[in-house]
Short mmCIF file of C-alpha atoms and ligand atoms in Angstrom, two decimals:
data_model
loop_
_atom_site.label_atom_id
_atom_site.label_comp_id
_atom_site.label_asym_id
_atom_site.label_seq_id
_atom_site.Cartn_x
_atom_site.Cartn_y
_atom_site.Cartn_z
CA MET A 1 -189.12 42.70 5.53
CA THR A 2 -189.84 38.65 5.31
CA THR A 3 -188.08 36.89 2.67
CA ILE A 4 -190.30 34.87 0.50
CA PRO A 5 -188.80 31.23 0.82
CA HIS A 6 -187.82 29.26 -2.03
CA ASP A 7 -190.14 26.20 -0.81
CA VAL A 8 -193.68 26.58 0.66
CA MET A 9 -194.06 23.61 2.25
CA ASN A 10 -196.96 21.96 4.32
CA TRP A 11 -197.34 22.40 8.06
CA ILE A 12 -198.26 19.26 9.60
CA ASP A 13 -197.66 18.42 13.01
CA GLY A 14 -196.05 21.48 13.76
CA ARG A 15 -193.37 20.69 11.08
CA GLU A 16 -192.53 22.15 7.65
CA CYS A 17 -192.71 18.84 5.13
CA PRO A 18 -192.61 18.81 1.45
CA ALA A 19 -195.52 16.72 -0.43
CA THR A 20 -194.82 13.07 -0.29
CA THR A 21 -194.93 12.64 -3.84
CA GLY A 22 -191.98 15.20 -3.98
CA GLN A 23 -193.68 17.45 -6.42
CA TRP A 24 -193.73 21.17 -6.59
CA PHE A 25 -195.64 23.92 -8.52
CA ASP A 26 -194.61 27.50 -9.30
CA ASN A 27 -196.51 30.54 -7.49
CA VAL A 28 -196.54 33.37 -10.06
CA SER A 29 -197.20 37.01 -9.27
CA PRO A 30 -200.15 38.61 -11.01
CA ALA A 31 -198.35 42.02 -11.13
CA ASP A 32 -195.33 40.72 -13.49
CA ASN A 33 -195.68 36.77 -13.90
CA ARG A 34 -192.51 36.53 -12.10
CA VAL A 35 -192.05 33.02 -10.19
CA LEU A 36 -192.20 33.85 -6.48
CA CYS A 37 -191.49 30.33 -5.19
CA ARG A 38 -192.37 26.72 -5.47
CA VAL A 39 -195.14 25.17 -3.47
CA ALA A 40 -195.89 21.64 -2.39
CA ARG A 41 -198.19 20.09 -4.59
CA SER A 42 -199.69 17.64 -2.11
CA GLY A 43 -202.27 14.67 -2.51
CA ALA A 44 -204.04 12.38 -0.49
CA GLU A 45 -201.49 11.08 1.10
CA ASP A 46 -200.44 14.24 2.80
CA VAL A 47 -203.94 15.35 3.55
CA ARG A 48 -204.13 11.90 5.28
CA ALA A 49 -201.13 12.69 7.51
CA ALA A 50 -202.53 16.33 8.32
CA VAL A 51 -205.89 14.62 9.56
CA ALA A 52 -204.19 12.11 11.69
CA ALA A 53 -202.11 14.84 12.86
CA ALA A 54 -205.05 16.98 13.82
CA ARG A 55 -206.94 14.03 15.21
CA ILE A 56 -204.25 13.35 17.81
CA ALA A 57 -204.02 17.01 18.79
CA GLN A 58 -207.52 17.54 18.90
CA PRO A 59 -208.59 16.03 22.47
CA GLY A 60 -205.91 18.05 24.37
CA TRP A 61 -206.85 21.32 22.44
CA ALA A 62 -210.48 20.68 23.50
CA GLN A 63 -209.56 19.90 27.26
CA LYS A 64 -208.35 23.44 27.47
CA THR A 65 -210.85 25.66 28.78
CA ALA A 66 -212.41 28.13 26.00
CA VAL A 67 -210.83 31.22 28.02
CA ALA A 68 -207.38 29.76 27.68
CA ARG A 69 -208.11 28.94 24.01
CA GLY A 70 -209.22 32.31 23.21
CA ASP A 71 -206.10 33.77 25.08
CA LEU A 72 -203.79 31.66 23.13
CA LEU A 73 -205.67 33.10 20.10
CA ARG A 74 -205.08 36.44 21.26
CA GLU A 75 -201.33 35.68 21.17
CA ILE A 76 -201.45 34.81 17.48
CA ALA A 77 -203.58 38.08 16.91
CA LEU A 78 -201.10 40.00 18.50
CA ALA A 79 -198.17 38.29 16.59
CA LEU A 80 -200.17 39.39 13.28
CA ARG A 81 -200.13 42.63 14.63
CA THR A 82 -196.63 42.79 15.23
CA ARG A 83 -195.97 41.55 11.88
CA ARG A 84 -198.41 43.54 9.98
CA GLN A 85 -195.96 44.87 7.73
CA ASP A 86 -194.51 41.96 6.87
CA ILE A 87 -197.86 40.22 6.22
CA ALA A 88 -198.92 42.95 3.85
CA GLU A 89 -195.74 42.93 2.00
CA LEU A 90 -196.20 39.04 1.33
CA VAL A 91 -199.56 39.35 0.53
CA ALA A 92 -199.14 42.29 -1.91
CA GLN A 93 -196.80 40.09 -3.71
CA GLU A 94 -198.63 36.94 -4.17
CA THR A 95 -202.10 38.72 -4.99
CA GLY A 96 -200.18 41.99 -6.94
CA LYS A 97 -202.39 44.51 -4.83
CA SER A 98 -200.91 47.32 -3.15
CA VAL A 99 -199.16 47.02 0.32
CA LYS A 100 -201.65 49.58 1.41
CA LEU A 101 -204.66 47.44 0.65
CA ALA A 102 -202.83 44.32 2.08
CA LEU A 103 -202.28 46.26 5.15
CA GLY A 104 -206.04 46.93 5.52
CA GLU A 105 -206.66 43.16 5.09
CA ALA A 106 -203.80 42.59 7.61
CA ASP A 107 -205.77 44.52 10.14
CA ALA A 108 -209.06 43.00 9.19
CA ALA A 109 -207.50 39.56 10.09
CA ILE A 110 -206.26 40.59 13.27
CA GLU A 111 -209.48 42.27 14.26
CA MET A 112 -211.06 38.86 13.40
CA GLY A 113 -208.47 37.32 16.03
CA MET A 114 -208.99 39.76 18.76
CA PHE A 115 -212.88 39.43 18.45
CA VAL A 116 -212.94 35.82 18.47
CA ALA A 117 -210.45 35.64 21.28
CA GLY A 118 -213.01 37.40 23.29
CA GLU A 119 -215.78 34.99 22.47
CA GLY A 120 -213.75 32.49 24.94
CA ARG A 121 -215.15 34.54 27.62
CA ARG A 122 -218.78 34.60 26.11
CA LEU A 123 -219.17 30.91 24.82
CA TYR A 124 -222.90 31.42 26.16
CA GLY A 125 -225.22 28.49 26.24
CA ARG A 126 -228.92 28.48 27.31
CA THR A 127 -230.52 27.21 30.59
CA THR A 128 -234.23 26.37 30.24
CA THR A 129 -237.46 25.32 32.14
CA ALA A 130 -238.61 21.71 32.24
CA SER A 131 -242.08 20.09 32.94
CA MET A 132 -240.61 17.65 35.47
CA PRO A 133 -239.72 19.03 38.90
CA HIS A 134 -236.37 19.17 39.81
CA ARG A 135 -235.02 19.01 36.39
CA THR A 136 -232.62 21.67 35.14
CA VAL A 137 -231.59 21.96 31.55
CA MET A 138 -228.68 23.78 29.97
CA THR A 139 -227.29 23.79 26.64
CA VAL A 140 -223.35 23.77 26.07
CA ARG A 141 -221.25 24.20 22.73
CA GLN A 142 -219.21 21.35 21.98
CA PRO A 143 -216.51 20.89 19.34
CA LEU A 144 -217.27 19.02 16.40
CA GLY A 145 -213.49 17.47 16.15
CA VAL A 146 -211.59 18.03 12.99
CA ALA A 147 -212.34 20.84 10.73
CA GLY A 148 -211.34 20.68 6.87
CA LEU A 149 -211.00 24.44 5.63
CA ILE A 150 -210.81 25.31 2.08
CA ILE A 151 -210.44 28.89 1.01
CA SER A 152 -210.21 31.47 -2.12
CA PHE A 153 -207.47 33.63 -2.88
CA ASN A 154 -209.24 37.11 -2.91
CA THR A 155 -208.32 38.25 0.53
CA PRO A 156 -206.06 35.65 1.66
CA MET A 157 -205.36 36.44 5.44
CA PRO A 158 -208.92 37.51 6.20
CA ASN A 159 -209.99 34.19 4.64
CA ILE A 160 -207.62 32.55 6.95
CA ALA A 161 -208.66 34.44 10.09
CA TRP A 162 -212.33 33.90 9.34
CA LYS A 163 -212.17 30.34 9.52
CA VAL A 164 -209.19 29.26 11.67
CA PHE A 165 -210.00 31.44 14.60
CA PRO A 166 -213.67 30.37 15.18
CA ALA A 167 -212.51 26.78 14.35
CA LEU A 168 -209.67 26.71 16.93
CA LEU A 169 -211.68 28.67 19.57
CA CYS A 170 -214.68 25.98 19.39
CA GLY A 171 -211.90 23.47 20.48
CA ASN A 172 -211.60 21.85 16.96
CA ALA A 173 -208.32 20.92 15.39
CA ALA A 174 -208.07 22.09 11.64
CA VAL A 175 -206.48 21.28 8.28
CA LEU A 176 -206.38 24.13 6.44
CA LYS A 177 -206.28 24.20 2.42
CA PRO A 178 -205.22 27.59 1.07
CA SER A 179 -205.89 28.75 -2.64
CA GLU A 180 -203.03 27.40 -4.70
CA ASP A 181 -202.60 31.02 -5.95
CA THR A 182 -201.98 32.46 -2.47
CA PRO A 183 -199.95 29.94 -0.32
CA LEU A 184 -197.39 32.52 1.22
CA SER A 185 -200.06 34.18 3.58
CA ALA A 186 -200.95 30.54 5.09
CA TRP A 187 -197.08 29.84 5.22
CA LEU A 188 -196.63 32.99 7.30
CA PHE A 189 -199.69 32.44 9.24
CA ALA A 190 -198.48 29.14 10.40
CA ARG A 191 -195.13 30.31 11.60
CA LEU A 192 -197.00 33.08 13.73
CA CYS A 193 -199.05 30.35 15.30
CA GLN A 194 -196.29 28.48 16.48
CA GLU A 195 -194.15 31.68 17.58
CA ALA A 196 -197.51 32.06 19.59
CA GLY A 197 -197.51 28.76 21.30
CA LEU A 198 -200.13 26.89 19.48
CA PRO A 199 -199.56 23.19 20.24
CA ALA A 200 -198.39 21.19 17.28
CA GLY A 201 -201.06 19.40 15.14
CA VAL A 202 -204.02 21.82 16.34
CA LEU A 203 -203.51 23.52 13.01
CA ASN A 204 -202.03 21.90 10.02
CA ILE A 205 -201.82 23.33 6.48
CA VAL A 206 -201.64 21.30 2.97
CA HIS A 207 -200.83 23.27 0.04
CA GLY A 208 -202.04 22.18 -3.57
CA TYR A 209 -204.54 22.02 -6.27
CA GLY A 210 -208.36 21.81 -5.44
CA ARG A 211 -208.98 18.51 -6.99
CA GLU A 212 -205.49 16.79 -5.78
CA ALA A 213 -205.36 18.40 -2.36
CA GLY A 214 -208.85 19.83 -1.51
CA LEU A 215 -211.09 16.94 -2.64
CA PRO A 216 -209.39 14.45 -0.11
CA LEU A 217 -210.05 16.50 2.59
CA VAL A 218 -213.60 16.85 1.84
CA GLU A 219 -213.72 12.99 1.37
CA SER A 220 -212.10 11.80 4.55
CA PRO A 221 -214.01 10.08 7.13
CA ASP A 222 -211.90 11.57 9.85
CA VAL A 223 -212.91 15.36 8.93
CA ASP A 224 -215.89 16.08 10.97
CA LEU A 225 -216.95 19.74 9.19
CA VAL A 226 -216.05 20.93 6.10
CA SER A 227 -216.09 24.77 5.94
CA PHE A 228 -215.52 26.13 2.34
CA THR A 229 -215.12 29.46 0.76
CA GLY A 230 -215.06 29.76 -3.18
CA SER A 231 -217.15 29.32 -6.15
CA CYS A 232 -220.66 28.04 -6.65
CA GLU A 233 -219.42 25.09 -8.76
CA THR A 234 -216.75 23.83 -6.44
CA GLY A 235 -219.21 24.32 -3.51
CA ARG A 236 -221.78 22.31 -5.47
CA SER A 237 -219.35 19.41 -5.84
CA ILE A 238 -217.94 19.62 -2.04
CA GLN A 239 -221.85 19.30 -0.83
CA LYS A 240 -221.94 16.30 -2.75
CA VAL A 241 -219.03 14.48 -1.91
CA ALA A 242 -219.18 15.46 1.76
CA GLY A 243 -223.20 14.55 1.68
CA GLU A 244 -222.34 11.09 0.85
CA ARG A 245 -220.86 10.58 4.10
CA LEU A 246 -223.23 13.09 5.93
CA ALA A 247 -220.40 15.57 7.20
CA LYS A 248 -221.33 18.91 8.15
CA VAL A 249 -220.70 21.29 5.56
CA CYS A 250 -220.68 25.25 5.51
CA LEU A 251 -220.46 26.77 2.04
CA GLU A 252 -219.78 30.49 1.45
CA LEU A 253 -220.03 31.02 -2.34
CA GLY A 254 -220.30 33.38 -4.96
CA GLY A 255 -222.59 36.65 -5.70
CA LYS A 256 -223.97 38.48 -8.63
CA ASN A 257 -224.78 41.62 -6.50
CA ALA A 258 -226.62 44.76 -7.34
CA LEU A 259 -226.34 48.25 -6.53
CA VAL A 260 -229.42 50.41 -7.36
CA VAL A 261 -229.49 54.16 -7.85
CA CYS A 262 -233.06 55.56 -7.46
CA ASP A 263 -234.36 59.19 -8.89
CA ASP A 264 -233.28 60.71 -5.50
CA ALA A 265 -229.99 59.26 -4.96
CA ALA A 266 -226.89 61.73 -4.18
CA LEU A 267 -225.50 60.82 -7.37
CA ASP A 268 -222.08 61.62 -6.36
CA ASN A 269 -222.06 59.20 -3.60
CA ALA A 270 -223.75 56.79 -5.71
CA VAL A 271 -220.66 57.03 -8.14
CA ASN A 272 -218.02 56.88 -5.48
CA TRP A 273 -219.38 53.69 -4.14
CA THR A 274 -220.25 51.96 -7.40
CA LEU A 275 -216.51 52.56 -8.27
CA GLN A 276 -215.40 50.92 -4.79
CA ALA A 277 -217.82 48.00 -5.04
CA ALA A 278 -217.29 47.20 -8.45
CA PHE A 279 -213.57 47.82 -8.95
CA SER A 280 -211.70 47.83 -5.56
CA ASN A 281 -209.62 44.70 -5.11
CA ALA A 282 -210.06 44.23 -9.01
CA GLY A 283 -213.46 43.29 -8.39
CA GLN A 284 -212.42 40.01 -6.62
CA ARG A 285 -214.80 40.20 -3.80
CA CYS A 286 -217.87 38.00 -3.10
CA ALA A 287 -219.52 41.07 -1.94
CA ALA A 288 -218.52 43.14 -5.40
CA ALA A 289 -221.23 45.03 -7.30
CA SER A 290 -221.57 43.56 -10.89
CA ARG A 291 -225.17 44.74 -11.63
CA ILE A 292 -225.60 48.44 -11.38
CA VAL A 293 -229.70 48.98 -11.57
CA VAL A 294 -230.28 52.80 -12.30
CA PHE A 295 -233.55 54.59 -12.56
CA ASP A 296 -234.47 56.09 -16.12
CA ALA A 297 -234.74 59.52 -14.62
CA VAL A 298 -230.93 59.72 -13.68
CA TYR A 299 -229.90 57.01 -15.89
CA ASP A 300 -228.02 59.39 -18.30
CA ARG A 301 -226.37 61.76 -15.81
CA PHE A 302 -225.20 58.85 -13.68
CA ARG A 303 -224.02 56.74 -16.69
CA ASP A 304 -221.95 60.01 -17.77
CA LEU A 305 -220.44 60.53 -14.12
CA VAL A 306 -219.49 56.90 -13.54
CA VAL A 307 -218.07 56.25 -16.93
CA LYS A 308 -215.72 59.35 -16.59
CA ALA A 309 -214.52 58.00 -13.31
CA THR A 310 -213.98 54.84 -14.29
CA ARG A 311 -211.80 56.03 -17.17
CA GLU A 312 -209.64 57.93 -14.70
CA LEU A 313 -208.88 54.97 -12.16
CA ALA A 314 -205.36 54.03 -12.01
CA VAL A 315 -204.47 50.50 -12.16
CA GLY A 316 -201.05 49.21 -10.91
CA PRO A 317 -199.58 47.95 -7.66
CA ALA A 318 -198.60 51.07 -6.19
CA ASP A 319 -200.33 52.34 -3.14
CA THR A 320 -201.46 55.26 -5.18
CA ASP A 321 -203.38 53.23 -7.51
CA PHE A 322 -206.96 52.52 -7.11
CA MET A 323 -206.70 48.57 -8.23
CA GLY A 324 -203.95 46.25 -9.10
CA PRO A 325 -204.45 43.02 -11.30
CA VAL A 326 -206.67 39.87 -11.33
CA ILE A 327 -205.12 36.77 -9.85
CA ASN A 328 -204.07 35.06 -12.96
CA ALA A 329 -203.72 34.91 -16.47
CA ARG A 330 -206.74 32.22 -16.67
CA GLN A 331 -208.94 34.98 -14.91
CA VAL A 332 -207.94 37.47 -17.42
CA ALA A 333 -208.92 35.43 -20.20
CA LYS A 334 -212.13 34.34 -18.88
CA LEU A 335 -213.31 38.21 -18.21
CA GLU A 336 -212.07 39.19 -21.49
CA ASP A 337 -214.00 36.23 -23.11
CA ALA A 338 -217.10 37.11 -21.16
CA VAL A 339 -216.82 41.08 -22.51
CA ARG A 340 -216.42 39.48 -25.88
CA GLN A 341 -219.71 37.17 -25.86
CA ALA A 342 -221.62 40.21 -24.45
CA LYS A 343 -220.53 42.59 -27.24
CA ALA A 344 -221.41 40.15 -29.92
CA ALA A 345 -225.04 39.86 -28.47
CA GLY A 346 -225.29 43.71 -28.51
CA ALA A 347 -223.57 45.07 -25.45
CA VAL A 348 -222.26 48.26 -25.43
CA ILE A 349 -218.66 48.70 -23.90
CA LEU A 350 -218.69 52.34 -22.02
CA ALA A 351 -215.16 51.72 -20.26
CA GLY A 352 -212.30 49.31 -20.52
CA GLY A 353 -212.93 45.93 -22.06
CA ALA A 354 -209.83 44.26 -22.29
CA LYS A 355 -206.39 43.59 -20.38
CA LEU A 356 -204.23 46.50 -20.25
CA THR A 357 -201.44 45.97 -22.68
CA ASP A 358 -199.39 49.30 -22.53
CA PRO A 359 -195.61 48.47 -21.43
CA ALA A 360 -196.45 49.43 -17.47
CA HIS A 361 -199.09 46.40 -17.40
CA ALA A 362 -198.55 44.09 -20.12
CA ALA A 363 -196.27 41.51 -18.28
CA GLY A 364 -199.08 41.45 -15.52
CA CYS A 365 -202.77 40.37 -15.37
CA TYR A 366 -204.19 43.64 -15.39
CA MET A 367 -207.94 43.92 -16.66
CA ALA A 368 -209.17 47.48 -17.29
CA PRO A 369 -212.04 48.67 -14.97
CA THR A 370 -214.88 47.80 -17.51
CA LEU A 371 -218.67 49.14 -17.76
CA LEU A 372 -221.12 47.84 -20.32
CA GLU A 373 -224.71 48.68 -20.83
CA ASN A 374 -227.40 47.57 -23.24
CA VAL A 375 -227.22 43.86 -21.63
CA ALA A 376 -230.32 41.71 -21.52
CA PRO A 377 -231.08 40.47 -17.68
CA ASP A 378 -230.67 36.74 -18.65
CA ALA A 379 -227.37 37.15 -20.74
CA ASP A 380 -224.60 35.30 -19.23
CA ILE A 381 -222.87 38.21 -17.96
CA SER A 382 -225.87 39.50 -16.01
CA GLN A 383 -226.21 35.77 -14.56
CA GLN A 384 -222.53 34.53 -14.07
CA GLU A 385 -220.38 35.74 -11.54
CA LEU A 386 -217.06 36.95 -13.15
CA PHE A 387 -215.00 37.83 -10.00
CA GLY A 388 -213.38 40.61 -11.71
CA PRO A 389 -213.47 44.26 -12.49
CA VAL A 390 -216.56 43.93 -15.03
CA ALA A 391 -219.86 45.53 -14.23
CA VAL A 392 -223.07 46.19 -16.26
CA LEU A 393 -225.44 49.25 -16.22
CA TYR A 394 -229.28 48.41 -16.25
CA ARG A 395 -231.92 51.07 -17.26
CA VAL A 396 -235.13 50.58 -15.14
CA ALA A 397 -238.31 52.65 -15.18
CA GLY A 398 -238.70 52.70 -11.13
CA PHE A 399 -238.34 51.02 -7.79
CA GLU A 400 -240.60 47.58 -8.65
CA GLU A 401 -238.53 47.01 -11.77
CA ALA A 402 -235.47 47.73 -9.84
CA LEU A 403 -236.26 45.19 -7.29
CA ALA A 404 -237.36 42.43 -9.86
CA LEU A 405 -234.25 42.69 -11.64
CA VAL A 406 -232.28 42.79 -8.52
CA ASN A 407 -233.81 39.47 -7.31
CA HIS A 408 -233.57 38.00 -11.07
CA SER A 409 -230.66 35.95 -9.97
CA ARG A 410 -229.52 32.46 -8.58
CA TYR A 411 -227.35 34.38 -6.09
CA GLY A 412 -228.34 36.51 -2.89
CA LEU A 413 -225.26 37.50 -1.04
CA THR A 414 -225.68 41.29 -1.02
CA ALA A 415 -227.19 44.38 -2.40
CA ALA A 416 -227.12 48.13 -2.08
CA ILE A 417 -229.79 50.80 -2.65
CA HIS A 418 -228.91 54.74 -3.03
CA THR A 419 -231.94 56.62 -1.99
CA ALA A 420 -232.96 59.55 0.26
CA SER A 421 -236.36 57.96 0.96
CA LEU A 422 -236.41 55.95 4.03
CA HIS A 423 -239.43 54.27 3.22
CA ARG A 424 -238.06 52.99 -0.19
CA ALA A 425 -234.65 51.90 1.67
CA MET A 426 -236.73 49.74 4.07
CA THR A 427 -239.12 48.12 1.52
CA PHE A 428 -236.02 47.25 -0.36
CA ALA A 429 -234.14 45.79 2.66
CA GLU A 430 -237.43 43.68 3.47
CA ARG A 431 -238.09 42.46 -0.15
CA VAL A 432 -234.47 42.05 -1.48
CA GLU A 433 -233.22 38.34 -1.56
CA ALA A 434 -229.79 38.73 -0.21
CA GLY A 435 -228.05 38.04 3.07
CA VAL A 436 -226.67 41.62 3.49
CA VAL A 437 -228.38 44.91 2.54
CA VAL A 438 -226.73 48.31 2.45
CA VAL A 439 -228.20 51.71 2.23
CA ASN A 440 -226.51 54.28 0.45
CA GLY A 441 -223.04 52.73 0.32
CA GLY A 442 -221.37 49.62 -1.42
CA THR A 443 -222.32 46.21 -1.37
CA HIS A 444 -219.17 44.99 0.43
CA GLY A 445 -217.66 46.03 3.73
CA SER A 446 -217.96 43.66 6.76
CA GLU A 447 -216.87 43.55 10.27
CA PRO A 448 -215.67 40.96 12.55
CA HIS A 449 -218.77 40.95 14.75
CA MET A 450 -221.28 41.09 12.12
CA GLY A 451 -222.38 37.51 10.60
CA PHE A 452 -221.81 37.54 6.79
CA GLY A 453 -223.32 35.14 4.27
CA GLY A 454 -226.14 34.82 1.75
CA VAL A 455 -229.29 33.21 0.53
CA LYS A 456 -229.97 31.39 -2.48
CA ASN A 457 -226.91 29.83 -4.28
CA SER A 458 -224.74 32.10 -2.32
CA GLY A 459 -224.41 30.04 0.43
CA THR A 460 -226.17 27.16 2.60
CA GLY A 461 -227.67 29.20 5.21
CA TRP A 462 -224.48 29.54 7.59
CA ARG A 463 -223.09 33.16 8.59
CA GLU A 464 -219.33 33.44 9.09
CA ALA A 465 -217.92 35.98 11.30
CA GLY A 466 -219.89 37.25 14.33
CA THR A 467 -221.14 35.17 17.13
CA GLU A 468 -222.93 33.27 14.51
CA ALA A 469 -219.52 31.58 13.26
CA LEU A 470 -219.64 29.71 16.45
CA ASP A 471 -222.59 27.92 14.86
CA VAL A 472 -220.74 26.54 12.03
CA TYR A 473 -217.72 25.43 14.52
CA SER A 474 -219.70 23.74 17.14
CA ASP A 475 -222.56 21.45 18.34
CA TRP A 476 -224.96 22.00 21.15
CA LYS A 477 -225.22 19.56 23.63
CA TYR A 478 -228.17 19.78 25.96
CA ILE A 479 -227.59 18.33 29.80
CA ASN A 480 -230.39 17.57 32.04
CA LEU A 481 -229.91 17.66 35.83
CA ILE A 482 -232.57 15.67 37.67
CA HIS A 483 -232.12 16.29 41.07
CA SER A 484 -233.87 14.96 43.97
CA PRO A 485 -235.20 16.84 46.95
CA GLY A 486 -234.40 14.45 49.42
CA CYS A 487 -230.66 15.00 49.15
CA CYS A 488 -230.36 18.22 50.45
P1 NAD B 1 -212.77 28.04 -6.45
O1 NAD B 1 -213.86 27.57 -6.03
O2 NAD B 1 -212.09 28.03 -7.55
O3 NAD B 1 -211.21 27.66 -5.25
C1 NAD B 1 -211.66 27.87 -3.93
C2 NAD B 1 -210.96 26.66 -3.23
O4 NAD B 1 -211.29 25.54 -3.36
C3 NAD B 1 -209.28 26.82 -3.28
O5 NAD B 1 -208.63 26.70 -2.23
C4 NAD B 1 -209.33 25.47 -4.37
O6 NAD B 1 -207.98 24.72 -4.34
C5 NAD B 1 -210.53 24.45 -3.88
N1 NAD B 1 -210.99 23.58 -4.69
C6 NAD B 1 -211.28 23.63 -5.97
N2 NAD B 1 -211.87 22.59 -6.57
C7 NAD B 1 -212.05 21.51 -5.38
C8 NAD B 1 -212.58 20.51 -5.17
N3 NAD B 1 -213.01 19.74 -6.16
N4 NAD B 1 -212.58 19.83 -4.06
C9 NAD B 1 -212.15 20.87 -2.81
N5 NAD B 1 -211.52 22.02 -2.96
C10 NAD B 1 -211.60 22.48 -4.46
O7 NAD B 1 -213.04 29.65 -6.09
P2 NAD B 1 -211.76 30.82 -6.15
O8 NAD B 1 -211.78 31.15 -7.74
O9 NAD B 1 -210.62 30.63 -5.64
O10 NAD B 1 -212.69 31.97 -5.40
C11 NAD B 1 -213.45 32.82 -6.08
C12 NAD B 1 -215.06 32.30 -5.66
O11 NAD B 1 -215.00 32.54 -4.22
C13 NAD B 1 -216.02 33.36 -6.01
O12 NAD B 1 -217.25 32.75 -6.62
C14 NAD B 1 -216.35 34.28 -5.01
O13 NAD B 1 -217.40 34.83 -4.96
C15 NAD B 1 -216.16 33.28 -4.01
N6 NAD B 1 -215.80 33.81 -2.39
C16 NAD B 1 -216.83 33.79 -1.43
C17 NAD B 1 -216.74 34.56 -0.44
C18 NAD B 1 -217.96 34.44 0.61
O14 NAD B 1 -217.71 34.50 1.87
N7 NAD B 1 -219.25 34.18 0.32
C19 NAD B 1 -215.67 35.23 0.01
C20 NAD B 1 -214.65 35.07 -0.94
C21 NAD B 1 -215.00 34.42 -1.98
#
């Protein structure tokens, strides 16, 4: 088992170093509010040092063949695999989720590493025709330079893997700013990269708060790409700041995802997936289902089943529990406030609605899995992403009303429909405004080879994971070869 370090430092040019200001902040377990460690509270100076180290390391890294880079990334993935139990235990501590759930996430990160490593042998370009005789044209992928990677806390190790592996495979060096709530996973990832032989400076990690350590990374003229996963609000400000210097920006943002239950749905299956999509990982998934849209013909039956099942869910950090805490006390307060406001506007609380205050949960950030009904589609709770275990049931007359309600959102990340009708499922898939559609399942659940991302305010059109991720982290170069027939 990995011992939690007393101090989580930055990782710059292959060395651990404290923030130049000498400041720290506490990392607190959401399971019991225990201080786990103190973390470097970095600022612009630290970001400058990390970006400088990345700049120096990048050309040497890019000179290696893509196959060699992929081979090294595979070594990192193998190191992750060897230490998957340690990773899971560390992630369980910093997020409060169960070790079992964290093991699944460790495996997802490993699989991403393995998939991307293989891309080193498939970094395909194209050849094309030309109107001029004796002209051969081909496209090749080029690294961008230094990638600034800023991530959320919700699934810390996959969040690192989804950005770091493709960024490095494409020949970039990187500076990673992990979430201030989950610094330990990044700390361990850096150590494993070093053990696997990643050259110093190719990956640098700067810890700290968003405005103090994230913003300088976005502002830095030496950062060629900013790849961000987080909230719409932060994404909007990043786009503005990076837009000022015309940097490439990839934003993977929030969702207010809907799961539709039609009158011909297998109701037990729909209930099961509703619980998974709305409450697993305490609803802290960009792809979580927070709007459950149910046909009138089955509404009452579905509501009775899903409310009963929600009330029976076990909450806690044990492997046998269904879900753990949300990430911090601020998030609990935000969720409780949203429920209070909805109730004041006429919402009916069917299950949960508040923080759990019994002796087993009182010290932690445990929000009860919460279901509401009688909420207007325009109400704040219908439109704002909460990122917690809170979902609303909506009653609709049929398919057209369901589709209109699903699309009535500024977000467009994922959507699911439960139906026995292939035609209905395909019509939904064609007309729903979302980047990912699932039939008869949850709104979540991606795999490393599947491009993931959303439309509307859920992103800026990029897809992460899959070969599509390579488009984020590389540029295309056209090479024209004009050869003369007289030369052979
Ligand atoms: P957040 O926007 O508060 O923070 C995300 C990261 O940005 C953190 O590392 C934070 O320190 C940093 N940050 C904050 N302000 C910044 C600034 N001004 N400049 C630069 N960096 C800054 O989001 P969060 O609460 O960590 O995560 C929840 C959000 O992430 C939800 O909206 C969720 O849907 C989204 N998310 C999206 C995906 C996806 O793939 N689309 C995946 C996971 C999470």
